[in-house]
mmCIF file of C-alpha atoms in Angstrom:
data_model
loop_
_atom_site.group_PDB
_atom_site.id
_atom_site.type_symbol
_atom_site.label_atom_id
_atom_site.label_comp_id
_atom_site.label_asym_id
_atom_site.label_seq_id
_atom_site.Cartn_x
_atom_site.Cartn_y
_atom_site.Cartn_z
ATOM 1 C CA MET Y 13 -120.796 -50.456 103.285
ATOM 2 C CA THR Y 14 -117.465 -51.964 103.847
ATOM 3 C CA ARG Y 15 -116.827 -49.956 106.784
ATOM 4 C CA PHE Y 16 -120.285 -50.910 108.342
ATOM 5 C CA THR Y 17 -119.775 -54.670 107.778
ATOM 6 C CA LEU Y 18 -116.279 -54.433 109.596
ATOM 7 C CA ALA Y 19 -117.540 -52.386 112.466
ATOM 8 C CA ALA Y 20 -120.550 -54.743 112.836
ATOM 9 C CA ALA Y 21 -118.244 -57.710 112.610
ATOM 10 C CA ALA Y 22 -116.000 -56.199 115.287
ATOM 11 C CA LEU Y 23 -119.061 -55.557 117.722
ATOM 12 C CA LEU Y 24 -120.198 -59.175 117.111
ATOM 13 C CA GLY Y 25 -116.715 -60.649 118.017
ATOM 14 C CA LEU Y 26 -116.691 -58.357 121.121
ATOM 15 C CA ALA Y 27 -120.036 -59.597 122.201
ATOM 16 C CA HIS Y 28 -118.913 -63.098 121.502
ATOM 17 C CA GLU Y 29 -115.977 -62.513 123.996
ATOM 18 C CA VAL Y 30 -117.993 -61.072 126.422
ATOM 19 C CA LEU Y 31 -120.723 -63.930 126.504
ATOM 20 C CA ALA Y 32 -117.698 -66.557 126.451
ATOM 21 C CA ASP Y 33 -116.638 -64.963 129.680
ATOM 22 C CA LEU Y 34 -119.815 -65.556 131.404
ATOM 23 C CA GLN Y 35 -120.417 -68.475 133.461
ATOM 24 C CA PRO Y 36 -123.458 -70.175 134.829
ATOM 25 C CA CYS Y 37 -125.026 -70.145 138.126
ATOM 26 C CA GLY Y 38 -128.065 -72.216 138.331
ATOM 27 C CA PRO Y 39 -130.331 -70.566 135.512
ATOM 28 C CA ALA Y 40 -128.369 -67.277 135.381
ATOM 29 C CA GLN Y 41 -125.106 -66.037 133.761
ATOM 30 C CA TYR Y 42 -122.583 -64.116 135.612
ATOM 31 C CA ASP Y 43 -119.190 -62.225 135.136
ATOM 32 C CA PRO Y 44 -116.859 -63.890 137.751
ATOM 33 C CA ALA Y 45 -114.815 -60.714 137.882
ATOM 34 C CA GLN Y 46 -117.925 -58.918 139.605
ATOM 35 C CA TYR Y 47 -119.892 -61.757 141.139
ATOM 36 C CA VAL Y 48 -119.394 -65.005 143.039
ATOM 37 C CA CYS Y 49 -121.884 -68.084 142.647
ATOM 38 C CA TRP Y 50 -122.672 -69.923 145.947
ATOM 39 C CA ASP Y 51 -124.256 -73.416 146.041
ATOM 40 C CA ASN Y 52 -124.987 -72.822 142.043
ATOM 41 C CA GLN Y 53 -127.862 -70.773 142.923
ATOM 42 C CA PHE Y 54 -126.967 -67.522 144.711
ATOM 43 C CA LEU Y 55 -125.118 -64.692 143.234
ATOM 44 C CA CYS Y 56 -123.200 -62.035 145.289
ATOM 45 C CA PRO Y 57 -121.072 -59.262 144.170
ATOM 46 C CA ILE Y 58 -117.505 -58.731 144.705
ATOM 47 C CA THR Y 59 -117.114 -55.410 146.582
ATOM 48 C CA GLY Y 60 -113.732 -53.645 147.713
ATOM 49 C CA GLY Y 61 -111.752 -57.272 146.201
ATOM 50 C CA GLU Y 62 -113.874 -59.197 148.889
ATOM 51 C CA PRO Y 63 -116.646 -61.826 147.211
ATOM 52 C CA LEU Y 64 -119.497 -61.464 149.565
ATOM 53 C CA SER Y 65 -120.371 -64.653 151.324
ATOM 54 C CA ASN Y 66 -123.613 -66.127 151.459
ATOM 55 C CA CYS Y 67 -126.019 -66.618 154.455
ATOM 56 C CA ALA Y 68 -129.422 -68.337 153.619
ATOM 57 C CA GLY Y 69 -129.566 -66.388 150.521
ATOM 58 C CA ALA Y 70 -128.530 -63.233 151.921
ATOM 59 C CA CYS Y 71 -125.043 -61.766 150.801
ATOM 60 C CA TYR Y 72 -122.740 -60.311 153.468
ATOM 61 C CA SER Y 73 -119.287 -58.991 154.220
ATOM 62 C CA LYS Y 74 -117.120 -61.045 156.508
ATOM 63 C CA PHE Y 75 -115.625 -57.798 157.857
ATOM 64 C CA MET Y 76 -118.822 -56.935 159.630
ATOM 65 C CA TYR Y 77 -121.143 -59.783 159.871
ATOM 66 C CA THR Y 78 -120.875 -63.970 160.839
ATOM 67 C CA CYS Y 79 -123.254 -66.705 159.797
ATOM 68 C CA THR Y 80 -124.117 -69.311 162.363
ATOM 69 C CA ASN Y 81 -126.670 -71.791 161.631
ATOM 70 C CA SER Y 82 -128.179 -69.893 158.722
ATOM 71 C CA VAL Y 83 -128.674 -66.859 161.112
ATOM 72 C CA LEU Y 84 -126.721 -63.698 160.248
ATOM 73 C CA THR Y 85 -125.354 -61.623 163.211
ATOM 74 C CA LEU Y 86 -123.101 -58.479 163.492
ATOM 75 C CA LEU Y 87 -119.739 -59.210 164.552
ATOM 76 C CA PRO Y 88 -118.884 -58.172 168.261
ATOM 77 C CA PRO Y 89 -116.962 -54.747 168.685
ATOM 78 C CA VAL Y 90 -113.163 -54.886 169.161
ATOM 79 C CA ASP Y 91 -112.194 -54.467 172.586
ATOM 80 C CA THR Y 92 -108.383 -53.976 172.504
ATOM 81 C CA PRO Y 93 -106.028 -51.947 170.582
ATOM 82 C CA PHE Y 94 -105.478 -52.667 166.998
ATOM 83 C CA THR Y 95 -103.664 -51.935 163.566
ATOM 84 C CA LEU Y 96 -105.456 -51.732 160.274
ATOM 85 C CA THR Y 97 -104.496 -53.250 156.862
ATOM 86 C CA VAL Y 98 -105.409 -52.780 153.463
ATOM 87 C CA ASP Y 99 -107.552 -55.535 151.834
ATOM 88 C CA ASN Y 100 -107.972 -55.896 148.221
ATOM 89 C CA PRO Y 101 -106.139 -58.706 146.472
ATOM 90 C CA GLY Y 102 -106.137 -56.651 143.239
ATOM 91 C CA LEU Y 103 -104.099 -53.678 144.458
ATOM 92 C CA PRO Y 104 -100.373 -53.499 145.045
ATOM 93 C CA ILE Y 105 -101.195 -52.072 148.650
ATOM 94 C CA HIS Y 106 -102.930 -55.277 149.683
ATOM 95 C CA GLY Y 107 -102.017 -56.210 153.061
ATOM 96 C CA LYS Y 108 -100.018 -52.798 153.570
ATOM 97 C CA PRO Y 109 -100.753 -50.935 156.850
ATOM 98 C CA VAL Y 110 -102.678 -47.810 157.698
ATOM 99 C CA THR Y 111 -100.014 -45.156 158.796
ATOM 100 C CA ALA Y 112 -100.353 -41.666 160.644
ATOM 101 C CA GLY Y 113 -98.249 -38.970 159.672
ATOM 102 C CA GLY Y 114 -98.816 -35.217 159.559
ATOM 103 C CA LEU Y 115 -102.018 -35.633 161.369
ATOM 104 C CA HIS Y 116 -103.725 -37.758 158.553
ATOM 105 C CA TRP Y 117 -104.291 -41.286 157.737
ATOM 106 C CA THR Y 118 -102.455 -42.814 154.811
ATOM 107 C CA LEU Y 119 -101.830 -46.308 153.211
ATOM 108 C CA ASP Y 120 -98.430 -47.898 153.309
ATOM 109 C CA GLY Y 121 -96.857 -44.466 154.285
ATOM 110 C CA GLU Y 122 -94.271 -43.986 157.345
ATOM 111 C CA THR Y 123 -95.565 -43.620 160.805
ATOM 112 C CA SER Y 124 -94.727 -40.255 162.319
ATOM 113 C CA SER Y 125 -94.377 -39.828 166.136
ATOM 114 C CA TYR Y 126 -92.650 -38.194 168.872
ATOM 115 C CA CYS Y 127 -91.607 -38.800 172.477
ATOM 116 C CA PRO Y 128 -89.962 -36.477 174.709
ATOM 117 C CA GLU Y 129 -86.686 -37.053 175.858
ATOM 118 C CA GLN Y 130 -87.529 -37.391 179.438
ATOM 119 C CA VAL Y 131 -89.606 -40.271 179.194
ATOM 120 C CA GLY Y 132 -86.690 -42.186 178.119
ATOM 121 C CA SER Y 133 -87.106 -46.069 177.929
ATOM 122 C CA ALA Y 134 -90.816 -45.771 178.745
ATOM 123 C CA CYS Y 135 -91.389 -44.282 175.395
ATOM 124 C CA PRO Y 136 -93.539 -46.900 172.989
ATOM 125 C CA PRO Y 137 -91.890 -47.754 169.808
ATOM 126 C CA GLY Y 138 -93.631 -45.395 167.788
ATOM 127 C CA ASP Y 139 -93.153 -46.824 164.370
ATOM 128 C CA THR Y 140 -96.601 -48.474 164.063
ATOM 129 C CA THR Y 141 -99.932 -46.983 163.868
ATOM 130 C CA VAL Y 142 -102.113 -48.391 166.748
ATOM 131 C CA LEU Y 143 -105.790 -47.309 167.351
ATOM 132 C CA ALA Y 144 -108.576 -48.001 169.727
ATOM 133 C CA ALA Y 145 -112.223 -47.990 169.242
ATOM 134 C CA TYR Y 146 -115.013 -47.258 171.849
ATOM 135 C CA GLN Y 147 -118.809 -47.091 171.164
ATOM 136 C CA GLY Y 148 -118.544 -45.729 167.560
ATOM 137 C CA SER Y 149 -115.592 -43.342 168.075
ATOM 138 C CA VAL Y 150 -111.791 -44.212 167.255
ATOM 139 C CA SER Y 151 -108.702 -42.669 168.717
ATOM 140 C CA MET Y 152 -104.937 -43.159 168.535
ATOM 141 C CA SER Y 153 -103.419 -45.523 171.042
ATOM 142 C CA VAL Y 154 -101.046 -43.268 172.723
ATOM 143 C CA MET Y 155 -99.341 -42.207 176.007
ATOM 144 C CA VAL Y 156 -99.740 -38.348 175.833
ATOM 145 C CA PRO Y 157 -102.102 -36.929 178.317
ATOM 146 C CA GLY Y 158 -105.516 -36.145 176.892
ATOM 147 C CA GLY Y 159 -105.014 -38.579 174.055
ATOM 148 C CA GLN Y 160 -105.621 -38.006 170.280
ATOM 149 C CA GLN Y 161 -109.040 -38.373 168.800
ATOM 150 C CA ALA Y 162 -109.287 -39.808 165.328
ATOM 151 C CA TYR Y 163 -112.096 -38.135 162.773
ATOM 152 C CA LEU Y 164 -113.447 -37.844 159.266
ATOM 153 C CA ASP Y 165 -112.652 -34.217 158.008
ATOM 154 C CA PRO Y 166 -114.844 -32.178 155.994
ATOM 155 C CA TYR Y 167 -113.303 -33.736 152.688
ATOM 156 C CA TRP Y 168 -113.778 -37.484 153.892
ATOM 157 C CA ASN Y 169 -110.385 -38.098 154.945
ATOM 158 C CA MET Y 170 -109.165 -39.452 158.255
ATOM 159 C CA GLY Y 171 -107.280 -36.936 160.348
ATOM 160 C CA TYR Y 172 -106.333 -37.046 164.061
ATOM 161 C CA THR Y 173 -106.126 -34.156 166.778
ATOM 162 C CA GLN Y 174 -102.701 -32.644 167.471
ATOM 163 C CA ALA Y 175 -101.619 -33.677 171.052
ATOM 164 C CA HIS Y 176 -102.575 -31.455 173.777
ATOM 165 C CA SER Y 177 -105.521 -30.123 171.425
ATOM 166 C CA ALA Y 178 -108.952 -31.067 171.119
ATOM 167 C CA TYR Y 179 -109.464 -28.837 167.922
ATOM 168 C CA LEU Y 180 -111.234 -30.431 164.938
ATOM 169 C CA PRO Y 181 -111.820 -28.611 161.378
ATOM 170 C CA PRO Y 182 -115.535 -27.666 161.202
ATOM 171 C CA GLY Y 183 -117.842 -30.006 159.741
ATOM 172 C CA SER Y 184 -115.579 -33.094 161.011
ATOM 173 C CA ILE Y 185 -117.373 -36.397 162.140
ATOM 174 C CA ARG Y 186 -116.040 -38.100 165.394
ATOM 175 C CA GLU Y 187 -118.538 -40.793 165.487
ATOM 176 C CA GLY Y 188 -120.432 -43.424 163.354
ATOM 177 C CA PHE Y 189 -117.464 -45.936 162.892
ATOM 178 C CA GLY Y 190 -117.617 -49.585 163.361
ATOM 179 C CA ALA Y 191 -114.541 -51.748 164.597
ATOM 180 C CA TYR Y 192 -115.416 -55.510 164.697
ATOM 181 C CA GLN Y 193 -113.246 -58.254 166.204
ATOM 182 C CA GLY Y 194 -111.874 -60.626 163.494
ATOM 183 C CA GLY Y 195 -113.509 -58.109 160.868
ATOM 184 C CA GLY Y 196 -113.036 -54.756 159.814
ATOM 185 C CA PHE Y 197 -113.066 -51.029 160.637
ATOM 186 C CA VAL Y 198 -115.966 -49.746 158.765
ATOM 187 C CA ASN Y 199 -117.581 -45.953 157.952
ATOM 188 C CA LEU Y 200 -121.091 -45.849 158.743
ATOM 189 C CA ASN Y 201 -121.410 -42.078 157.994
ATOM 190 C CA GLY Y 202 -123.024 -40.436 154.774
ATOM 191 C CA ASN Y 203 -124.744 -43.517 153.635
ATOM 192 C CA GLY Y 204 -121.269 -44.879 153.355
ATOM 193 C CA TRP Y 205 -119.925 -46.881 150.216
ATOM 194 C CA GLY Y 206 -116.979 -48.120 151.984
ATOM 195 C CA TRP Y 207 -113.213 -47.113 151.956
ATOM 196 C CA ALA Y 208 -111.310 -46.256 148.858
ATOM 197 C CA ALA Y 209 -107.580 -45.924 148.061
ATOM 198 C CA CYS Y 210 -106.570 -43.066 145.899
ATOM 199 C CA PRO Y 211 -103.251 -43.424 144.060
ATOM 200 C CA PRO Y 212 -100.741 -40.754 144.056
ATOM 201 C CA ARG Y 213 -102.331 -37.933 141.932
ATOM 202 C CA ALA Y 214 -105.501 -39.499 141.658
ATOM 203 C CA SER Y 215 -108.592 -37.341 142.813
ATOM 204 C CA GLY Y 216 -108.300 -37.199 146.618
ATOM 205 C CA GLY Y 217 -104.624 -38.129 146.439
ATOM 206 C CA GLY Y 218 -101.601 -36.121 146.941
ATOM 207 C CA GLY Y 219 -98.163 -36.543 147.985
ATOM 208 C CA PRO Y 220 -95.943 -39.672 147.001
ATOM 209 C CA GLY Y 221 -98.155 -42.399 148.749
ATOM 210 C CA TRP Y 222 -101.839 -43.706 148.700
ATOM 211 C CA ASN Y 223 -104.548 -41.625 150.235
ATOM 212 C CA LEU Y 224 -107.469 -43.059 152.069
ATOM 213 C CA VAL Y 225 -111.083 -41.655 151.773
ATOM 214 C CA ALA Y 226 -114.610 -42.435 152.826
ATOM 215 C CA ARG Y 227 -116.718 -42.893 149.759
ATOM 216 C CA ASN Y 228 -120.296 -41.856 149.787
ATOM 217 C CA GLU Y 229 -123.407 -40.817 147.824
ATOM 218 C CA THR Y 230 -122.089 -37.257 147.888
ATOM 219 C CA ASN Y 231 -118.537 -37.831 146.736
ATOM 220 C CA ALA Y 232 -118.590 -40.843 144.748
ATOM 221 C CA ASP Y 233 -117.862 -39.130 141.522
ATOM 222 C CA LYS Y 234 -114.892 -37.110 143.019
ATOM 223 C CA PHE Y 235 -113.257 -40.342 143.920
ATOM 224 C CA ASN Y 236 -113.880 -42.430 140.564
ATOM 225 C CA GLU Y 237 -110.079 -42.652 140.008
ATOM 226 C CA CYS Y 238 -109.805 -44.695 143.298
ATOM 227 C CA HIS Y 239 -110.171 -47.941 144.380
ATOM 228 C CA PRO Y 240 -112.714 -49.855 146.715
ATOM 229 C CA ILE Y 241 -110.873 -51.483 149.617
ATOM 230 C CA ASN Y 242 -111.733 -52.845 153.004
ATOM 231 C CA LEU Y 243 -109.712 -52.291 156.290
ATOM 232 C CA LYS Y 244 -108.816 -55.355 158.205
ATOM 233 C CA ILE Y 245 -108.582 -55.222 161.942
ATOM 234 C CA ASN Y 246 -105.486 -56.732 163.718
ATOM 235 C CA SER Y 247 -106.086 -57.134 167.206
ATOM 236 C CA LEU Y 248 -103.508 -56.423 169.761
ATOM 237 C CA PRO Y 249 -103.071 -57.311 173.366
ATOM 238 C CA SER Y 250 -104.868 -55.003 175.788
ATOM 239 C CA GLY Y 251 -103.172 -51.926 176.759
ATOM 240 C CA THR Y 252 -100.809 -51.710 173.838
ATOM 241 C CA LEU Y 253 -99.628 -48.291 173.190
ATOM 242 C CA GLY Y 254 -98.119 -47.245 169.530
ATOM 243 C CA ALA Y 255 -96.487 -44.027 170.494
ATOM 244 C CA TRP Y 256 -96.358 -41.178 172.984
ATOM 245 C CA GLN Y 257 -97.865 -39.121 170.349
ATOM 246 C CA TYR Y 258 -98.416 -39.238 166.547
ATOM 247 C CA THR Y 259 -97.362 -36.079 164.580
#
């Protein structure tokens, strides 16, 4: 009887703490760690560290949409080269860059590139991962003839082709990406659930750094140790090249 009483008291105390953390939003109660309240009447979830905004009662991400005169519209596609940075204020890699190395995108890693000696002073810097998007596809912004195509591999990691080669692993996806001016880089494939950052040794990770994966309805359980993020677009001047080639 004593054990039951103590257990019941502990549960009641926990319930009281949970209720005490809730805040009012009009007639509703909400957890501010999971939702944001707009105008004391609209609740929107926090996804990937972003409190979704409100547009006439509709929740939306500023990485994809804009609201003007209570009308929700898609942001225009980015039309110049760009870099990407991680956006989730709750993670230590918030604001860190997406980096290319080993024919694979990583988070807060080191950009790996190469330029032939004979190119000389015409070689781009090669220390920043620069991308370009066009009609749903994305490529590395490079000087090498033929370019380098970026893609989702069969394991939902972002990779890119070797220079002078168009080979992609069977089952890879080259299209279905959204890149928005003043917004973010979005995966629209596989009923996408957004991007996730996997810490070293977490499912989907590997190596000393953080790995980038695209979560969806088929792999969400596999990546349950990873953290949802957004990828913020940082536009660069037209014609910007990041490297001769990324390696």
